Coordinates of C-alpha atoms and ligand atoms in Angstrom, one line a residue:
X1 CA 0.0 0.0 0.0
X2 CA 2.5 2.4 0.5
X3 CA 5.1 4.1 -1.6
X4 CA 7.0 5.3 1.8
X5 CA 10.5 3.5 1.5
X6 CA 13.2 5.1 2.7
X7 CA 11.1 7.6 5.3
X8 CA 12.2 7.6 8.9
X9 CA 9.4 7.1 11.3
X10 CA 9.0 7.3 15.2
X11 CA 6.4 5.1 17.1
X12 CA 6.0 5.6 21.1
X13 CA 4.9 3.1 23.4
X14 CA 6.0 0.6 20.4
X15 CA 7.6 -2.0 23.2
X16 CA 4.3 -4.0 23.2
X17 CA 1.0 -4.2 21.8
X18 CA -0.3 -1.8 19.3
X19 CA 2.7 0.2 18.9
X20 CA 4.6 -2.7 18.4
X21 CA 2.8 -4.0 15.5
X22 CA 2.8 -0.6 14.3
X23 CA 6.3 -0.4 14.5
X24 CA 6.8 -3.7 12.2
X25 CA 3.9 -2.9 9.4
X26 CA 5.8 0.4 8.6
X27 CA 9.3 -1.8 8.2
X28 CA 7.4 -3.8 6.7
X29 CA 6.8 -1.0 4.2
X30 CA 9.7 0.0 3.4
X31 CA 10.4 2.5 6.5
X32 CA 12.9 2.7 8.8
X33 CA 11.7 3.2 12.5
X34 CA 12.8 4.2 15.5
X35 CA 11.1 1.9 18.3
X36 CA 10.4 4.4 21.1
X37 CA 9.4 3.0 24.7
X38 CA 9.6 4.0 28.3
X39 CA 12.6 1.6 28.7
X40 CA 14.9 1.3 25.5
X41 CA 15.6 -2.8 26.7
X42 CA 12.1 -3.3 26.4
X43 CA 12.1 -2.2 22.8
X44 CA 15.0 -4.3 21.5
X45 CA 12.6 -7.2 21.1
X46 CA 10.6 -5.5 18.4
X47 CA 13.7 -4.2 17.0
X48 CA 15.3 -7.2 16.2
X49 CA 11.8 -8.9 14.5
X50 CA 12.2 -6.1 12.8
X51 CA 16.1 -6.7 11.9
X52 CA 15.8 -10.3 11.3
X53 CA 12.8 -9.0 9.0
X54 CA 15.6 -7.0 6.7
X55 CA 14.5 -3.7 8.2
X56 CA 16.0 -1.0 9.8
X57 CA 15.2 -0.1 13.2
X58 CA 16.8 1.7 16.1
X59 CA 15.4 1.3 19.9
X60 CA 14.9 4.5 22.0
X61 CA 14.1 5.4 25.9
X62 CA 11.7 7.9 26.2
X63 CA 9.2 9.5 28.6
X64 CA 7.1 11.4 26.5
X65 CA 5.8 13.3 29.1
X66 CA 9.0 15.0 29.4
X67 CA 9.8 17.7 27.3
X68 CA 13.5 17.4 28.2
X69 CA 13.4 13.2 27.3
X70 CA 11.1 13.8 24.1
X71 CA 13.9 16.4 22.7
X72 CA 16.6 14.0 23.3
X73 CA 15.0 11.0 21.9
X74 CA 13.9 12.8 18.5
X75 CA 17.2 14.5 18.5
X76 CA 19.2 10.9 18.9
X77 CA 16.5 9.4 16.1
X78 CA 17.8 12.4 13.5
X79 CA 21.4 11.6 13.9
X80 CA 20.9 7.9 14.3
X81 CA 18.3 6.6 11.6
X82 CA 17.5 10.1 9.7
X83 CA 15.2 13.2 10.1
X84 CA 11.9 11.7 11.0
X85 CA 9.2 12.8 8.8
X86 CA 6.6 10.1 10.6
X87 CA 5.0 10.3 13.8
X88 CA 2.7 7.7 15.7
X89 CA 1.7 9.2 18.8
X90 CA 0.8 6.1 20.2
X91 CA 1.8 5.2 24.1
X92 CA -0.7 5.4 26.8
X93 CA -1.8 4.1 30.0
X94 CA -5.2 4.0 32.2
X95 CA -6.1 4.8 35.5
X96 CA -9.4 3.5 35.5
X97 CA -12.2 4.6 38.3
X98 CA -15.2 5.7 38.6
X99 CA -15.4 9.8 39.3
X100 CA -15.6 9.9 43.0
X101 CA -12.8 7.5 43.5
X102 CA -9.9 9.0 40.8
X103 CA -7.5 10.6 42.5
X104 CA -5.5 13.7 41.2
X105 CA -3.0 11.4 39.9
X106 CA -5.0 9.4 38.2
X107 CA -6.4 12.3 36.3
X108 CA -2.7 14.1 35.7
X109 CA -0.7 10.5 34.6
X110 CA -3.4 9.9 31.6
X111 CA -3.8 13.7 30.6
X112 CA 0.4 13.6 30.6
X113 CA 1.7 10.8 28.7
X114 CA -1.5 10.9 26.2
X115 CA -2.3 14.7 25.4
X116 CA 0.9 16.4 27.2
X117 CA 2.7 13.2 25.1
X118 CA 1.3 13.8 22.3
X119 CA 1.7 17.4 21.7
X120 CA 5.5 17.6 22.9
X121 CA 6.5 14.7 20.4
X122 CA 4.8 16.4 17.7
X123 CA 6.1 20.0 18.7
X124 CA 9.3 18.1 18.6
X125 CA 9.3 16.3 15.1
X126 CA 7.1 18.7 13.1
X127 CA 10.7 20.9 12.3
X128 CA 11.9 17.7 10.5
X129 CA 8.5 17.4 8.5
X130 CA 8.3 21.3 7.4
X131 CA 11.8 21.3 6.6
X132 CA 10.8 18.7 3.9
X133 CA 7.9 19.5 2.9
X134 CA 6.7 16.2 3.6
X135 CA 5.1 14.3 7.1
X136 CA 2.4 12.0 8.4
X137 CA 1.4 12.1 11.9
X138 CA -0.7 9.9 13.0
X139 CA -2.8 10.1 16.5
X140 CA -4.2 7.4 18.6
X141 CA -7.4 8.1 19.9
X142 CA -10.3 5.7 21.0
X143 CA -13.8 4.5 21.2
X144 CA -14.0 6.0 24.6
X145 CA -13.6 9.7 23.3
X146 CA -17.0 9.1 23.0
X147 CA -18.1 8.4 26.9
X148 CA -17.4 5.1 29.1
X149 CA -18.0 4.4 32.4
X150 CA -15.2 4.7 34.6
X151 CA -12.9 6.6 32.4
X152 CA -13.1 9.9 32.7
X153 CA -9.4 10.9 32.3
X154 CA -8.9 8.3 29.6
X155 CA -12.1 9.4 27.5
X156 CA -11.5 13.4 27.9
X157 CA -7.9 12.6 27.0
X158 CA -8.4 10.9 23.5
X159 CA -11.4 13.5 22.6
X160 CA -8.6 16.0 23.2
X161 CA -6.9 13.8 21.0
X162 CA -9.5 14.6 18.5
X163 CA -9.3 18.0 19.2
X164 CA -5.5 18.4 18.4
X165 CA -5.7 16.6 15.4
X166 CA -7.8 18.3 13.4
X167 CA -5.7 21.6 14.9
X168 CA -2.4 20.4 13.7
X169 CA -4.0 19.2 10.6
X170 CA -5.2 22.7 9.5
X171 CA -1.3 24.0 10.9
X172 CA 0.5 22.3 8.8
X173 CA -1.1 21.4 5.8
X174 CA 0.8 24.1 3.8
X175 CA 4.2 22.0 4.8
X176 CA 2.4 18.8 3.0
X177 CA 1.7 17.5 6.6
X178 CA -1.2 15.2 7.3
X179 CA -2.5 14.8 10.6
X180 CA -4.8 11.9 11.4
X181 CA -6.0 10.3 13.8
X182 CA -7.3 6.5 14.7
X183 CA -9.9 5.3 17.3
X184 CA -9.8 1.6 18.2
X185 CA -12.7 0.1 19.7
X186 CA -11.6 -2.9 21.9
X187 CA -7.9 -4.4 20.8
X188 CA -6.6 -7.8 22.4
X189 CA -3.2 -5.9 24.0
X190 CA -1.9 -6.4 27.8
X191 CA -3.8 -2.9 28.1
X192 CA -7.3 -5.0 27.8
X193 CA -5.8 -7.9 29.8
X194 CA -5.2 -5.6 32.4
X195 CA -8.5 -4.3 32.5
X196 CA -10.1 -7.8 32.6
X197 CA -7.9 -8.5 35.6
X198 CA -9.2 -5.2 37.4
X199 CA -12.9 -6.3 36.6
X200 CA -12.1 -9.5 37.9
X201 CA -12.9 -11.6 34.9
X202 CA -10.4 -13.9 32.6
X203 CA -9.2 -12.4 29.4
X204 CA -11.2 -15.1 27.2
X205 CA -15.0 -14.1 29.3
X206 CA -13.7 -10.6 28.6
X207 CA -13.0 -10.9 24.9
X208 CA -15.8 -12.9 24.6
X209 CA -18.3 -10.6 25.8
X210 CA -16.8 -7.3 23.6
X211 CA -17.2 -9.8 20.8
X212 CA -20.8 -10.4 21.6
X213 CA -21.2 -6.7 21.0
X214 CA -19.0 -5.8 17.9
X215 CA -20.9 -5.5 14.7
X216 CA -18.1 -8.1 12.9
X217 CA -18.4 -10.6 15.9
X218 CA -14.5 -10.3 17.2
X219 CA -12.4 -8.4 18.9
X220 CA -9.5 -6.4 17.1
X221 CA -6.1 -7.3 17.0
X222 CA -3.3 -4.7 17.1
X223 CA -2.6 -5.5 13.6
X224 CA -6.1 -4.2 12.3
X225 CA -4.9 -1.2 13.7
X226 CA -1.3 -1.0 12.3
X227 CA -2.8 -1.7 8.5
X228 CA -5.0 1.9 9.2
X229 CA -2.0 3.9 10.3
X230 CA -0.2 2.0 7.0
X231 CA -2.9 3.6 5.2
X232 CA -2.5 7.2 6.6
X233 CA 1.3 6.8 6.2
X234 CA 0.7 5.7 2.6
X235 CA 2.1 9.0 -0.5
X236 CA -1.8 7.8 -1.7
X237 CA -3.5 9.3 1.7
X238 CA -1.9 12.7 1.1
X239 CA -5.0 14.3 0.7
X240 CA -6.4 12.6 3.4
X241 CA -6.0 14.7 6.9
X242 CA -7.5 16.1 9.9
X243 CA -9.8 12.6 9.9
X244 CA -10.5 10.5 13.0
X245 CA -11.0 6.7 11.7
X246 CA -13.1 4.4 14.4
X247 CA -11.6 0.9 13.8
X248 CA -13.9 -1.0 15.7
X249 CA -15.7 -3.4 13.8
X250 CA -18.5 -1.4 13.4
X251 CA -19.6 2.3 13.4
X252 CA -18.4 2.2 17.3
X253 CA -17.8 -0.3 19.6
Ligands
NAP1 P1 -0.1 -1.1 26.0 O1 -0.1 -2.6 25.6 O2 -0.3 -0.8 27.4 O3 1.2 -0.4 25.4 C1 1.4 1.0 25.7 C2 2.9 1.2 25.6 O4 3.1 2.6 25.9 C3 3.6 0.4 26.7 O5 4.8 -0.2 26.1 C4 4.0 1.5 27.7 O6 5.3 1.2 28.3 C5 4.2 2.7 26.8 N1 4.2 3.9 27.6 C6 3.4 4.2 28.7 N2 3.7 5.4 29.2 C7 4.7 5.9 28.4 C8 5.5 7.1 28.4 N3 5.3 8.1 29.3 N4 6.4 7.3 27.5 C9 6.7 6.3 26.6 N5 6.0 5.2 26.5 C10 5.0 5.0 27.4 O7 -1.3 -0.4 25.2 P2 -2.1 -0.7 23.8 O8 -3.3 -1.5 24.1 O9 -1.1 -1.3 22.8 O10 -2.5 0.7 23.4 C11 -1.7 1.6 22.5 C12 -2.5 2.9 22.3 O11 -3.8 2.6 21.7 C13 -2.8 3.7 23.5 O12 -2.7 5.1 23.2 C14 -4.2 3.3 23.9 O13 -4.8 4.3 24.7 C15 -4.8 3.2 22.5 N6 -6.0 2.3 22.5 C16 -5.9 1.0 22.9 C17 -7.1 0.2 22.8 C18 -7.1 -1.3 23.2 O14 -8.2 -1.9 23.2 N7 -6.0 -1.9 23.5 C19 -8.3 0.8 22.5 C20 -8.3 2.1 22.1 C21 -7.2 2.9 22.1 P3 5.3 0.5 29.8 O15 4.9 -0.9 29.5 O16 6.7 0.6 30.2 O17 4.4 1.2 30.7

């Protein structure tokens, strides 16, 4: 699908899970890309499927809450791999509870690594992408922008999400910039597992319930969601931007 090779691209929280098989679909395609994670060790797994694959990947630490950790990290992915003219603003976390029970910490982790995340990694990378005239950033939201029960933080987060997308998307259109963004309904990652654990069921009652309420009849995998942001990424997709995709097996989850 894509015409990409040869483009540098950054994915966060690409240790595990979505990001991961992010991560692989655009090496897959031709791109070399920097594996970014909280802990670089944890991202030298992906990195050498990716190797082993013929690809070209580099792992990074980040905390891309941090402004000083997300300058580094884009910095060290210039000189390393290239300038990076692709962004996946993917790594997130959950601090489930119900209103009355979140704590301030709760609230502030989720807003940080999502929306603070989000926007210092792109502030970060966009130089790169004006400076070529070319770039593809591409946003994870979720089903929940649209309300659920017990995620408050999580939910006002990804809307935001929405929010900033569309923003950068009008921004930097002139520079040949798409933004984009991409709202999974439920996807079989340790994030789900986890909250299956919390609820107190197994993962299989879990899955098996979402299922019985998905339009298609099964749960998502992370690679329904890398083949999307393969799409956005795509030289095709170029007039494509500002966009929110719900892949969710039907028109929500
Ligand atoms: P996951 O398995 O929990 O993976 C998230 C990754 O992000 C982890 O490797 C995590 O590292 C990393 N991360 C967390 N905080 C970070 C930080 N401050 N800096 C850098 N990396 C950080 O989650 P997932 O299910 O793949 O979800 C990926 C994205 O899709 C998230 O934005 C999530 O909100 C969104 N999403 C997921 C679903 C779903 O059903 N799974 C649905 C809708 C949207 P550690 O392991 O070290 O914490």
């Amino acid at each position: 699908m894509s015409n990409t090779n040869g483009r540098i691209a950054i994915v966060t929280g690409a240790a595990r899970g979505i990001g991961a098989a992010i991560a692989q679909r655009l090496a897959a395609d031709g791109l070399a890309v920097a594996v970014l994670d909280l802990d670089e060790a944890s991202s030298k797994s992906v990195v050498d499927v990716i190797e082993s694959a013929g690809g070209r990947a580099l792992p990074v630490g980040v905390d891309v809450s941090d402004a000083a950790s997300v300058d580094a990290a884009v910095t060290r992915v210039a000189e390393e791999l290239g300038d990076p003219t692709v962004l996946v603003n993917n790594a997130g976390v959950t601090r489930d509870n119900l209103l009355f029970k979140m704590s301030d910490e709760d609230w502030d982790s989720v807003m940080n690594v999502h929306l603070r995340g989000s926007f210092l990694m792109s502030r970060a990378v966009q130089r790169y992408m004006t400076a070529h005239k070319w770039g593809r950033i591409v946003n994870l939201s979720s089903t929940s922008a649209l309300g659920n029960r017990g995620q408050a933080n999580y939910s006002a987060a990804k809307a935001g999400i929405q929010g900033f997308t569309k923003t950068l998307a009008i921004e930097l259109g002139k520079f040949g910039v798409t933004v984009n963004a991409i709202a999974p309904g439920f996807i079989e990652t340790e994030m789900t597992a986890a909250t299956a654990e919390r609820v107190g069921v197994t993962f299989e009652e879990f899955k098996a319930a979402a299922a019985a309420q998905i339009p298609v009849g099964r749960t998502g995998k992370p690679e329904d969601i890398a083949h999307t942001v393969s799409f956005f990424v795509s030289e095709g997709a170029a007039f494509v931007s500002g966009q929110v995709i719900y892949v969710a097996g039907g028109p929500r989850a």
